[in-house]
Short mmCIF file of C-alpha atoms and ligand atoms in Angstrom, two decimals:
data_model
loop_
_atom_site.label_atom_id
_atom_site.label_comp_id
_atom_site.label_asym_id
_atom_site.label_seq_id
_atom_site.Cartn_x
_atom_site.Cartn_y
_atom_site.Cartn_z
CA MET A 28 107.74 167.98 85.70
CA ALA A 29 109.56 171.05 86.04
CA ARG A 30 109.76 172.73 89.49
CA LYS A 31 107.77 175.95 90.14
CA LYS A 32 109.87 178.90 90.55
CA LYS A 33 109.79 180.92 93.54
CA GLY A 34 108.31 184.13 91.73
CA GLU A 35 105.88 182.58 89.18
CA GLY A 36 102.48 184.32 89.34
CA GLN A 37 103.96 187.06 91.02
CA THR A 38 104.87 190.78 89.38
CA ALA A 39 107.96 192.97 90.92
CA LEU A 40 107.93 196.61 90.19
CA VAL A 41 111.67 197.98 90.06
CA THR A 42 112.12 201.59 89.74
CA GLY A 43 115.25 202.92 88.38
CA ALA A 44 115.67 200.02 86.06
CA SER A 45 117.02 201.49 82.95
CA MET A 46 120.59 201.04 84.35
CA GLY A 47 122.59 200.41 87.20
CA ILE A 48 121.50 198.36 90.33
CA GLY A 49 118.29 198.37 89.19
CA VAL A 50 118.70 196.33 86.10
CA ASP A 51 120.56 193.85 88.19
CA LEU A 52 117.61 193.51 90.75
CA ALA A 53 115.07 193.32 87.89
CA GLU A 54 117.29 190.39 86.60
CA CYS A 55 117.30 188.66 89.81
CA PHE A 56 113.64 188.59 90.29
CA ALA A 57 113.05 187.57 86.59
CA LYS A 58 115.57 184.84 86.95
CA ASP A 59 113.36 183.53 89.77
CA GLY A 60 110.24 183.65 87.61
CA TYR A 61 108.80 186.95 88.56
CA ASP A 62 107.00 189.15 86.06
CA VAL A 63 108.67 192.51 85.81
CA ILE A 64 107.37 196.14 85.46
CA LEU A 65 110.49 198.17 84.74
CA GLU A 66 110.41 201.95 85.41
CA ALA A 67 112.80 204.91 84.71
CA ARG A 68 112.62 208.08 82.56
CA SER A 69 114.56 206.41 79.42
CA GLU A 70 112.12 204.93 77.66
CA ALA A 71 114.47 203.16 75.00
CA ARG A 72 117.01 201.86 77.60
CA LEU A 73 113.92 200.41 79.47
CA ARG A 74 112.77 198.65 76.63
CA ASP A 75 115.94 197.01 75.81
CA VAL A 76 116.50 195.71 79.32
CA ALA A 77 112.45 194.44 79.18
CA GLU A 78 113.18 192.71 75.69
CA ARG A 79 116.18 191.04 77.16
CA LEU A 80 114.82 189.82 80.46
CA ALA A 81 111.70 188.55 78.77
CA LYS A 82 113.78 186.66 76.31
CA GLN A 83 116.22 184.98 78.58
CA HIS A 84 114.13 184.12 81.46
CA GLY A 85 110.65 183.44 79.73
CA ILE A 86 108.67 185.98 82.00
CA ARG A 87 106.48 188.93 81.04
CA ALA A 88 108.33 192.24 81.31
CA THR A 89 106.81 195.60 80.83
CA ALA A 90 108.58 198.96 80.50
CA ILE A 91 106.91 202.29 81.62
CA ALA A 92 108.67 205.33 81.31
CA ALA A 93 108.05 207.98 84.16
CA ASP A 94 109.41 210.46 85.97
CA LEU A 95 109.22 209.99 89.90
CA ALA A 96 110.52 212.83 91.15
CA VAL A 97 107.57 214.88 90.28
CA PRO A 98 104.85 215.64 92.62
CA GLY A 99 102.33 212.65 92.33
CA GLY A 100 104.85 210.63 90.12
CA GLY A 101 104.21 207.51 91.86
CA GLN A 102 100.37 207.62 91.51
CA THR A 103 100.66 208.29 87.72
CA LEU A 104 102.93 205.15 87.55
CA ALA A 105 100.37 203.36 89.58
CA ASP A 106 97.59 204.22 87.34
CA GLU A 107 99.35 203.47 84.19
CA ILE A 108 100.37 199.97 85.73
CA ALA A 109 96.62 199.40 86.77
CA ALA A 110 95.38 200.37 83.40
CA LYS A 111 97.67 197.48 81.84
CA GLY A 112 95.90 195.25 83.98
CA LEU A 113 98.89 194.66 85.99
CA ALA A 114 99.20 193.79 89.98
CA VAL A 115 102.25 194.66 91.94
CA ASP A 116 103.46 191.83 94.61
CA VAL A 117 106.74 193.10 95.19
CA LEU A 118 107.79 196.73 94.92
CA VAL A 119 111.64 197.58 94.69
CA ASN A 120 112.28 201.15 95.31
CA ASN A 121 115.58 201.41 93.60
CA ALA A 122 115.71 204.66 91.85
CA GLY A 123 117.69 207.48 93.14
CA TYR A 124 120.44 209.96 92.60
CA GLY A 125 123.12 211.87 95.13
CA SER A 126 124.81 215.17 94.59
CA ALA A 127 127.93 215.77 96.14
CA GLY A 128 129.24 219.24 97.67
CA ALA A 129 128.65 221.69 100.26
CA PHE A 130 124.75 222.78 100.92
CA ALA A 131 125.78 226.36 100.49
CA GLY A 132 125.79 227.39 96.93
CA SER A 133 124.02 224.12 95.84
CA ASP A 134 121.20 223.98 93.37
CA ARG A 135 118.12 224.10 95.37
CA ALA A 136 116.12 222.14 92.59
CA VAL A 137 118.57 219.25 92.78
CA GLN A 138 118.55 219.26 96.55
CA LEU A 139 114.89 219.27 96.61
CA GLY A 140 114.42 216.59 93.71
CA MET A 141 116.65 214.39 95.68
CA ILE A 142 114.14 214.29 98.41
CA ASP A 143 111.33 213.89 96.05
CA LEU A 144 112.85 210.99 94.42
CA ASN A 145 114.68 209.14 97.15
CA ASP A 146 111.97 209.70 99.73
CA ARG A 147 108.78 211.04 98.71
CA ALA A 148 108.36 208.96 95.64
CA LEU A 149 109.45 205.67 97.49
CA VAL A 150 106.61 206.36 100.49
CA GLU A 151 103.90 207.10 97.76
CA LEU A 152 104.69 203.76 95.89
CA THR A 153 104.71 201.93 99.08
CA HIS A 154 101.61 203.61 100.57
CA ILE A 155 99.97 202.59 97.21
CA TYR A 156 101.11 198.99 97.28
CA TRP A 157 101.15 198.15 101.06
CA PRO A 158 97.63 197.25 101.70
CA ARG A 159 97.27 194.69 98.87
CA MET A 160 100.62 193.14 100.23
CA LEU A 161 99.17 192.76 103.68
CA GLY A 162 95.60 191.62 102.48
CA MET A 163 97.60 188.82 100.35
CA LYS A 164 99.95 188.07 102.90
CA ARG A 165 102.83 187.64 100.60
CA GLY A 166 105.25 190.04 98.57
CA GLY A 167 106.94 193.01 100.07
CA VAL A 168 109.14 196.02 99.80
CA LEU A 169 112.86 196.00 98.90
CA ASN A 170 114.21 199.58 99.59
CA VAL A 171 117.68 200.81 98.29
CA ALA A 172 119.26 203.05 100.85
CA SER A 173 123.02 203.27 101.16
CA THR A 174 125.94 203.04 103.77
CA ALA A 175 125.16 206.74 103.94
CA ALA A 176 122.24 205.97 106.15
CA PHE A 177 124.22 205.49 108.89
CA GLN A 178 125.60 208.74 109.67
CA PRO A 179 125.15 212.34 108.71
CA GLY A 180 126.91 213.53 105.55
CA PRO A 181 128.72 216.85 105.49
CA LEU A 182 129.55 217.84 102.01
CA MET A 183 126.51 215.51 100.84
CA ALA A 184 124.16 216.32 103.45
CA ILE A 185 121.02 216.00 101.67
CA TYR A 186 121.79 212.44 100.04
CA TYR A 187 123.08 211.11 103.41
CA ALA A 188 119.86 212.45 105.13
CA SER A 189 117.54 211.06 102.37
CA LYS A 190 118.96 207.77 102.86
CA ALA A 191 118.66 207.76 106.52
CA PHE A 192 114.97 208.25 106.08
CA VAL A 193 115.06 205.36 103.81
CA LEU A 194 116.71 202.95 106.51
CA SER A 195 114.56 204.34 109.27
CA PHE A 196 111.30 203.99 107.43
CA SER A 197 112.09 200.55 106.11
CA GLU A 198 113.05 199.37 109.48
CA ALA A 199 109.92 200.61 111.00
CA LEU A 200 107.75 198.82 108.32
CA TRP A 201 109.51 195.52 108.74
CA LYS A 202 108.51 195.52 112.34
CA GLU A 203 104.96 196.59 111.31
CA ALA A 204 105.00 193.71 108.75
CA GLU A 205 106.42 190.99 111.38
CA SER A 206 104.58 187.73 111.01
CA THR A 207 102.00 189.03 108.38
CA GLY A 208 104.17 186.82 105.51
CA VAL A 209 104.83 190.38 104.04
CA HIS A 210 108.69 190.92 103.61
CA VAL A 211 110.31 194.58 103.99
CA SER A 212 114.29 194.71 103.24
CA CYS A 213 116.47 197.72 103.33
CA LEU A 214 119.70 197.28 100.94
CA CYS A 215 122.32 199.51 101.84
CA PRO A 216 125.18 199.60 99.38
CA GLY A 217 128.51 201.15 99.65
CA PRO A 218 130.31 202.44 96.50
CA THR A 219 128.91 200.50 93.43
CA THR A 220 129.76 200.52 89.70
CA SER A 221 126.92 202.36 87.88
CA ASN A 222 125.93 205.86 86.63
CA PHE A 223 125.57 207.10 90.20
CA ARG A 224 128.97 208.87 90.59
CA GLU A 225 128.65 210.48 87.49
CA ARG A 226 125.50 211.99 88.44
CA ALA A 227 126.21 212.50 91.92
CA GLY A 228 129.73 214.11 91.01
CA THR A 229 131.57 212.16 93.57
CA GLY A 230 134.39 210.96 91.26
CA ARG A 231 137.06 213.32 92.94
CA THR A 232 136.30 212.76 96.53
CA ARG A 233 138.71 210.88 99.23
CA LEU A 234 136.08 208.29 99.34
CA SER A 235 135.95 207.53 95.72
CA ARG A 236 139.81 206.89 95.91
CA ALA A 237 139.32 204.70 99.19
CA GLY A 238 138.79 201.45 97.23
CA ALA A 239 137.39 199.62 94.36
CA PRO A 240 133.59 199.72 94.03
CA MET A 241 131.71 196.61 94.13
CA SER A 242 129.83 195.21 91.06
CA SER A 243 126.19 196.27 90.64
CA ALA A 244 125.33 192.58 89.89
CA ARG A 245 126.83 191.39 93.42
CA VAL A 246 124.98 194.12 95.15
CA ALA A 247 121.56 193.37 93.52
CA ARG A 248 122.51 189.73 94.28
CA MET A 249 122.96 190.31 98.09
CA GLY A 250 119.76 192.57 98.24
CA TYR A 251 117.62 189.97 96.44
CA ARG A 252 118.59 186.95 98.75
CA ALA A 253 118.12 189.41 101.97
CA PHE A 254 114.65 190.20 100.62
CA GLN A 255 113.73 186.53 100.40
CA ARG A 256 114.99 185.64 103.71
CA ASN A 257 113.07 189.00 105.05
CA ARG A 258 116.28 190.45 106.43
CA ARG A 259 115.52 193.78 107.93
CA VAL A 260 118.93 195.44 106.61
CA VAL A 261 121.74 194.35 104.48
CA VAL A 262 125.00 196.22 103.84
CA THR A 263 127.12 194.97 101.19
CA GLY A 264 131.07 194.28 101.89
CA ALA A 265 132.91 193.38 105.14
CA ARG A 266 134.46 196.81 105.50
CA ASN A 267 131.06 198.69 105.12
CA VAL A 268 129.37 196.33 107.55
CA VAL A 269 132.12 197.16 110.07
CA LEU A 270 132.00 200.96 109.44
CA ALA A 271 128.23 200.84 109.75
CA LYS A 272 128.21 199.00 113.20
CA LEU A 273 131.04 201.30 114.43
CA ALA A 274 129.17 204.67 113.49
CA PRO A 275 126.77 204.62 116.46
CA PHE A 276 129.64 204.21 119.17
CA LEU A 277 131.92 207.06 117.64
CA PRO A 278 131.62 210.23 119.18
CA ARG A 279 129.38 212.26 116.82
CA ARG A 280 131.78 215.17 116.47
CA THR A 281 134.56 212.39 115.40
CA LEU A 282 132.09 210.83 112.98
CA LEU A 283 131.34 214.21 111.43
CA GLY A 284 135.01 214.87 111.14
CA VAL A 285 135.67 211.61 109.48
CA VAL A 286 132.91 211.76 107.09
CA HIS A 287 133.72 215.63 105.96
CA ASN A 288 137.13 214.43 105.41
CA LEU A 289 136.25 211.53 102.88
CA GLN A 290 133.67 213.76 101.25
CA SER A 291 136.39 216.45 100.67
CA PRO A 292 138.18 216.82 97.38
CA ALA A 293 141.21 214.25 97.05
N1 NAP B 325 126.16 203.29 92.91
C1 NAP B 325 126.50 203.48 94.47
O1 NAP B 325 127.64 203.70 94.73
C2 NAP B 325 125.25 203.69 95.21
C3 NAP B 325 125.70 203.22 96.65
C4 NAP B 325 124.76 203.37 97.42
C5 NAP B 325 123.44 203.20 97.06
N2 NAP B 325 123.11 203.54 95.72
C6 NAP B 325 121.60 203.67 95.35
O2 NAP B 325 121.38 202.64 94.63
C7 NAP B 325 120.19 203.27 93.97
C8 NAP B 325 120.39 202.77 92.43
O3 NAP B 325 121.48 203.83 92.00
P1 NAP B 325 122.67 203.11 90.70
O4 NAP B 325 123.87 203.32 91.66
O5 NAP B 325 122.15 202.09 89.99
O6 NAP B 325 122.62 204.67 90.03
P2 NAP B 325 122.27 204.82 88.53
O7 NAP B 325 123.11 204.08 87.62
O8 NAP B 325 122.35 206.31 88.11
O9 NAP B 325 120.68 204.31 88.06
C9 NAP B 325 119.66 205.27 88.86
C10 NAP B 325 118.60 204.68 88.30
O10 NAP B 325 117.43 205.77 88.80
C11 NAP B 325 116.73 206.13 87.62
N3 NAP B 325 116.12 207.73 87.79
C12 NAP B 325 117.01 208.77 88.04
N4 NAP B 325 115.99 209.49 88.31
C13 NAP B 325 114.93 209.24 88.15
C14 NAP B 325 113.62 209.66 88.18
N5 NAP B 325 113.44 211.02 88.39
N6 NAP B 325 112.22 209.09 87.85
C15 NAP B 325 112.55 207.59 87.79
N7 NAP B 325 113.62 207.19 87.68
C16 NAP B 325 114.89 207.88 87.92
C17 NAP B 325 117.64 206.13 86.42
O11 NAP B 325 116.95 206.07 85.16
P3 NAP B 325 116.63 207.38 84.05
O12 NAP B 325 117.86 208.40 84.35
O13 NAP B 325 116.41 206.71 82.78
O14 NAP B 325 115.55 207.85 84.94
C18 NAP B 325 118.33 204.78 86.73
O15 NAP B 325 117.66 203.73 86.02
C19 NAP B 325 119.96 204.72 94.21
O16 NAP B 325 119.03 204.83 95.05
C20 NAP B 325 121.13 204.98 94.88
O17 NAP B 325 121.25 206.11 95.61
C21 NAP B 325 124.08 203.82 94.87
#
Protein backbone atom coordinates (compact mmCIF):
# COMPACT_ATOMS: atom_id res chain seq x y z
CA MET A 1 0.00 0.00 0.00
CA ALA A 2 1.35 3.46 -0.94
CA ARG A 3 2.42 5.59 2.02
CA LYS A 4 0.14 8.55 2.73
CA LYS A 5 1.74 11.86 1.79
CA LYS A 6 2.15 14.56 4.47
CA GLY A 7 -0.31 16.98 2.93
CA GLU A 8 -3.04 14.61 1.80
CA GLY A 9 -6.47 15.92 2.76
CA GLN A 10 -5.14 19.44 3.33
CA THR A 11 -5.18 22.56 1.20
CA ALA A 12 -2.54 25.29 1.00
CA LEU A 13 -3.43 28.76 -0.24
CA VAL A 14 -0.39 30.42 -1.81
CA THR A 15 -0.60 34.12 -2.65
CA GLY A 16 1.59 35.52 -5.42
CA ALA A 17 1.74 32.11 -7.08
CA SER A 18 1.86 33.20 -10.73
CA MET A 19 5.67 33.51 -10.78
CA GLY A 20 8.83 33.58 -8.69
CA ILE A 21 9.09 32.18 -5.18
CA GLY A 22 5.32 31.62 -4.94
CA VAL A 23 5.29 29.10 -7.79
CA ASP A 24 8.11 27.14 -6.16
CA LEU A 25 6.43 27.26 -2.76
CA ALA A 26 3.21 25.95 -4.31
CA GLU A 27 5.24 23.18 -5.94
CA CYS A 28 6.73 22.14 -2.57
CA PHE A 29 3.24 21.77 -1.09
CA ALA A 30 1.85 20.00 -4.17
CA LYS A 31 4.75 17.54 -4.19
CA ASP A 32 3.87 16.54 -0.63
CA GLY A 33 0.24 15.88 -1.53
CA TYR A 34 -1.42 19.17 -0.51
CA ASP A 35 -4.16 20.50 -2.76
CA VAL A 36 -3.28 24.08 -3.64
CA ILE A 37 -5.15 27.31 -4.25
CA LEU A 38 -3.04 29.68 -6.30
CA GLU A 39 -3.63 33.42 -6.13
CA ALA A 40 -2.18 36.40 -8.05
CA ARG A 41 -3.50 38.98 -10.51
CA SER A 42 -2.40 37.28 -13.76
CA GLU A 43 -5.10 34.73 -14.50
CA ALA A 44 -3.51 33.04 -17.52
CA ARG A 45 -0.20 32.48 -15.73
CA LEU A 46 -1.98 31.11 -12.68
CA ARG A 47 -3.98 28.68 -14.79
CA ASP A 48 -0.80 27.38 -16.44
CA VAL A 49 0.84 26.80 -13.05
CA ALA A 50 -2.30 25.12 -11.69
CA GLU A 51 -2.56 22.78 -14.69
CA ARG A 52 1.09 21.79 -14.42
CA LEU A 53 1.01 21.14 -10.67
CA ALA A 54 -2.22 19.13 -10.86
CA LYS A 55 -0.85 16.98 -13.66
CA GLN A 56 2.62 16.45 -12.18
CA HIS A 57 1.58 15.77 -8.61
CA GLY A 58 -1.96 14.37 -8.90
CA ILE A 59 -3.45 17.02 -6.62
CA ARG A 60 -6.30 19.50 -7.01
CA ALA A 61 -4.99 22.94 -7.99
CA THR A 62 -7.37 25.89 -8.17
CA ALA A 63 -6.39 29.23 -9.69
CA ILE A 64 -8.09 32.38 -8.44
CA ALA A 65 -7.15 35.77 -9.87
CA ALA A 66 -7.41 38.59 -7.33
CA ASP A 67 -5.77 41.89 -6.47
CA LEU A 68 -4.80 41.78 -2.80
CA ALA A 69 -3.60 45.37 -2.74
CA VAL A 70 -7.15 46.73 -2.89
CA PRO A 71 -8.91 47.25 0.46
CA GLY A 72 -10.92 44.14 1.32
CA GLY A 73 -8.98 42.10 -1.27
CA GLY A 74 -8.31 39.32 1.24
CA GLN A 75 -11.98 38.98 2.19
CA THR A 76 -13.02 38.96 -1.49
CA LEU A 77 -10.55 36.13 -2.11
CA ALA A 78 -11.74 34.21 0.97
CA ASP A 79 -15.36 34.58 -0.19
CA GLU A 80 -14.47 33.15 -3.58
CA ILE A 81 -12.60 30.26 -1.97
CA ALA A 82 -15.60 29.51 0.27
CA ALA A 83 -17.98 29.75 -2.71
CA LYS A 84 -15.96 27.01 -4.40
CA GLY A 85 -16.45 24.84 -1.31
CA LEU A 86 -12.74 24.91 -0.45
CA ALA A 87 -11.16 25.22 2.99
CA VAL A 88 -7.67 26.51 3.79
CA ASP A 89 -5.40 24.56 6.15
CA VAL A 90 -2.14 26.32 5.33
CA LEU A 91 -1.82 29.96 4.34
CA VAL A 92 1.31 31.05 2.49
CA ASN A 93 1.47 34.86 2.46
CA ASN A 94 4.00 35.33 -0.32
CA ALA A 95 2.61 38.09 -2.59
CA GLY A 96 4.62 41.25 -2.23
CA TYR A 97 6.68 43.86 -4.00
CA GLY A 98 9.37 46.42 -3.30
CA SER A 99 10.26 49.84 -4.64
CA ALA A 100 13.76 51.26 -4.61
CA GLY A 101 14.72 54.92 -4.26
CA ALA A 102 14.53 57.87 -1.91
CA PHE A 103 11.25 58.51 -0.09
CA ALA A 104 11.30 62.09 -1.37
CA GLY A 105 9.75 62.21 -4.82
CA SER A 106 8.47 58.65 -4.64
CA ASP A 107 5.04 57.67 -5.94
CA ARG A 108 2.63 57.73 -3.00
CA ALA A 109 0.31 55.09 -4.48
CA VAL A 110 3.25 52.73 -4.96
CA GLN A 111 4.44 53.25 -1.36
CA LEU A 112 0.98 52.81 0.16
CA GLY A 113 0.18 49.89 -2.15
CA MET A 114 3.27 48.14 -0.79
CA ILE A 115 1.93 48.40 2.75
CA ASP A 116 -1.51 47.28 1.53
CA LEU A 117 -0.12 44.15 -0.12
CA ASN A 118 2.91 43.25 2.02
CA ASP A 119 1.20 43.91 5.38
CA ARG A 120 -2.52 44.67 5.34
CA ALA A 121 -3.57 41.80 3.06
CA LEU A 122 -1.25 39.42 4.92
CA VAL A 123 -2.90 40.33 8.23
CA GLU A 124 -6.39 40.19 6.72
CA LEU A 125 -5.93 36.68 5.31
CA THR A 126 -4.25 35.44 8.49
CA HIS A 127 -7.08 36.87 10.59
CA ILE A 128 -9.64 35.09 8.39
CA TYR A 129 -8.02 31.62 8.51
CA TRP A 130 -6.37 31.65 11.97
CA PRO A 131 -9.44 30.63 14.06
CA ARG A 132 -10.05 27.50 11.95
CA MET A 133 -6.40 26.49 12.19
CA LEU A 134 -6.47 26.80 15.98
CA GLY A 135 -9.79 24.94 16.09
CA MET A 136 -8.40 22.09 13.97
CA LYS A 137 -5.05 22.14 15.83
CA ARG A 138 -3.18 21.79 12.54
CA GLY A 139 -1.99 23.70 9.49
CA GLY A 140 -0.55 27.17 9.88
CA VAL A 141 0.92 30.22 8.25
CA LEU A 142 4.12 30.63 6.24
CA ASN A 143 4.89 34.33 5.79
CA VAL A 144 7.46 35.55 3.31
CA ALA A 145 9.39 38.52 4.70
CA SER A 146 12.97 39.31 3.63
CA THR A 147 16.44 39.92 5.05
CA ALA A 148 15.26 43.54 4.77
CA ALA A 149 13.23 42.82 7.91
CA PHE A 150 16.27 42.95 10.19
CA GLN A 151 17.16 46.64 9.81
CA PRO A 152 15.78 49.94 8.50
CA GLY A 153 16.37 50.51 4.79
CA PRO A 154 17.28 54.04 3.69
CA LEU A 155 16.57 54.36 -0.07
CA MET A 156 14.00 51.56 0.20
CA ALA A 157 12.42 52.66 3.45
CA ILE A 158 8.85 51.45 3.11
CA TYR A 159 9.78 48.00 1.78
CA TYR A 160 12.21 47.37 4.67
CA ALA A 161 9.65 48.63 7.19
CA SER A 162 6.89 46.50 5.64
CA LYS A 163 9.03 43.38 6.00
CA ALA A 164 10.03 44.27 9.59
CA PHE A 165 6.29 44.27 10.28
CA VAL A 166 5.93 40.80 8.73
CA LEU A 167 8.79 39.41 10.82
CA SER A 168 7.52 40.93 14.08
CA PHE A 169 3.93 39.80 13.45
CA SER A 170 5.03 36.27 12.49
CA GLU A 171 7.20 35.78 15.56
CA ALA A 172 4.42 36.98 17.85
CA LEU A 173 1.94 34.58 16.23
CA TRP A 174 4.44 31.74 16.51
CA LYS A 175 4.48 32.31 20.27
CA GLU A 176 0.69 32.57 20.48
CA ALA A 177 0.36 29.24 18.64
CA GLU A 178 3.00 27.42 20.69
CA SER A 179 1.81 23.93 21.70
CA THR A 180 -1.40 24.21 19.65
CA GLY A 181 -0.21 22.11 16.71
CA VAL A 182 -0.46 25.17 14.44
CA HIS A 183 2.81 26.13 12.74
CA VAL A 184 4.03 29.66 12.00
CA SER A 185 7.22 30.36 10.08
CA CYS A 186 8.72 33.49 8.61
CA LEU A 187 10.85 32.97 5.51
CA CYS A 188 13.45 35.73 5.09
CA PRO A 189 15.14 35.44 1.68
CA GLY A 190 18.06 37.53 0.55
CA PRO A 191 18.34 38.43 -3.15
CA THR A 192 16.52 35.71 -5.11
CA THR A 193 16.03 35.13 -8.83
CA SER A 194 12.50 36.28 -9.74
CA ASN A 195 10.65 39.21 -11.24
CA PHE A 196 11.05 41.11 -7.94
CA ARG A 197 14.13 43.09 -8.97
CA GLU A 198 12.52 44.34 -12.17
CA ARG A 199 9.39 45.60 -10.39
CA ALA A 200 11.38 47.03 -7.46
CA GLY A 201 13.96 48.73 -9.66
CA THR A 202 16.82 47.39 -7.52
CA GLY A 203 18.91 46.19 -10.48
CA ARG A 204 21.38 49.10 -10.35
CA THR A 205 22.11 49.20 -6.62
CA ARG A 206 25.43 48.20 -5.01
CA LEU A 207 23.57 45.41 -3.23
CA SER A 208 22.55 43.91 -6.58
CA ARG A 209 26.24 43.67 -7.54
CA ALA A 210 27.26 42.08 -4.23
CA GLY A 211 26.78 38.46 -5.27
CA ALA A 212 24.66 36.03 -7.25
CA PRO A 213 21.02 35.72 -6.22
CA MET A 214 19.78 32.38 -4.91
CA SER A 215 17.37 30.35 -7.03
CA SER A 216 13.70 30.74 -6.11
CA ALA A 217 13.34 26.94 -5.99
CA ARG A 218 16.05 26.65 -3.32
CA VAL A 219 14.55 29.51 -1.30
CA ALA A 220 11.12 27.89 -1.46
CA ARG A 221 12.44 24.50 -0.34
CA MET A 222 14.10 26.12 2.68
CA GLY A 223 10.86 27.88 3.56
CA TYR A 224 8.78 24.73 3.13
CA ARG A 225 11.09 22.63 5.31
CA ALA A 226 11.16 25.32 7.99
CA PHE A 227 7.36 25.44 8.01
CA GLN A 228 7.06 21.68 8.41
CA ARG A 229 9.41 21.86 11.42
CA ASN A 230 7.64 24.94 12.83
CA ARG A 231 10.88 26.92 12.72
CA ARG A 232 10.06 30.47 13.77
CA VAL A 233 12.39 32.23 11.31
CA VAL A 234 14.49 31.01 8.41
CA VAL A 235 17.04 33.20 6.66
CA THR A 236 18.33 31.87 3.34
CA GLY A 237 22.10 31.59 2.75
CA ALA A 238 25.04 31.60 5.18
CA ARG A 239 26.07 35.20 4.44
CA ASN A 240 22.53 36.46 5.02
CA VAL A 241 22.30 34.54 8.30
CA VAL A 242 25.49 36.21 9.55
CA LEU A 243 24.30 39.68 8.51
CA ALA A 244 20.87 39.20 10.11
CA LYS A 245 22.45 38.05 13.37
CA LEU A 246 24.96 40.90 13.31
CA ALA A 247 22.47 43.72 12.64
CA PRO A 248 21.19 44.14 16.24
CA PHE A 249 24.74 44.45 17.58
CA LEU A 250 25.93 47.18 15.20
CA PRO A 251 25.54 50.80 16.29
CA ARG A 252 22.32 51.98 14.61
CA ARG A 253 24.05 54.91 12.89
CA THR A 254 26.66 52.55 11.38
CA LEU A 255 23.98 50.12 10.26
CA LEU A 256 21.99 52.90 8.56
CA GLY A 257 25.15 54.01 6.75
CA VAL A 258 25.88 50.48 5.54
CA VAL A 259 22.36 49.93 4.19
CA HIS A 260 22.27 53.41 2.61
CA ASN A 261 25.51 52.56 0.86
CA LEU A 262 24.23 49.18 -0.34
CA GLN A 263 21.01 50.68 -1.66
CA SER A 264 22.85 53.47 -3.54
CA PRO A 265 23.40 53.23 -7.30
CA ALA A 266 26.55 51.24 -8.13
N1 LIG B 1 13.23 38.12 -5.08
C1 LIG B 1 13.85 38.63 -4.04
O1 LIG B 1 15.03 39.03 -4.14
C2 LIG B 1 13.16 38.65 -2.70
C3 LIG B 1 13.97 38.81 -1.55
C4 LIG B 1 13.35 38.85 -0.32
C5 LIG B 1 11.98 38.72 -0.22
N2 LIG B 1 11.21 38.58 -1.35
C6 LIG B 1 9.76 38.47 -1.17
O2 LIG B 1 9.32 37.27 -1.78
C7 LIG B 1 7.94 37.40 -2.13
C8 LIG B 1 7.74 36.89 -3.53
O3 LIG B 1 8.43 37.72 -4.44
P1 LIG B 1 9.19 37.21 -5.74
O4 LIG B 1 10.62 37.46 -5.54
O5 LIG B 1 8.73 35.87 -6.12
O6 LIG B 1 8.68 38.33 -6.77
P2 LIG B 1 7.82 38.23 -8.13
O7 LIG B 1 8.46 37.29 -9.07
O8 LIG B 1 7.62 39.65 -8.54
O9 LIG B 1 6.43 37.60 -7.65
C9 LIG B 1 5.49 38.34 -6.89
C10 LIG B 1 4.16 37.62 -6.90
O10 LIG B 1 3.19 38.44 -6.22
C11 LIG B 1 2.07 38.65 -7.08
N3 LIG B 1 1.47 39.95 -6.84
C12 LIG B 1 2.04 41.17 -7.04
N4 LIG B 1 1.17 42.15 -6.77
C13 LIG B 1 0.01 41.52 -6.36
C14 LIG B 1 -1.26 42.00 -5.96
N5 LIG B 1 -1.54 43.31 -5.91
N6 LIG B 1 -2.22 41.10 -5.62
C15 LIG B 1 -1.94 39.77 -5.67
N7 LIG B 1 -0.75 39.26 -6.06
C16 LIG B 1 0.20 40.14 -6.40
C17 LIG B 1 2.65 38.54 -8.48
O11 LIG B 1 1.71 38.16 -9.45
P3 LIG B 1 0.85 39.19 -10.35
O12 LIG B 1 1.79 40.25 -10.83
O13 LIG B 1 0.30 38.30 -11.40
O14 LIG B 1 -0.22 39.71 -9.44
C18 LIG B 1 3.63 37.38 -8.29
O15 LIG B 1 2.96 36.16 -8.37
C19 LIG B 1 7.60 38.87 -1.93
O16 LIG B 1 6.89 39.04 -0.73
C20 LIG B 1 8.95 39.56 -1.84
O17 LIG B 1 8.91 40.73 -1.08
C21 LIG B 1 11.79 38.53 -2.58
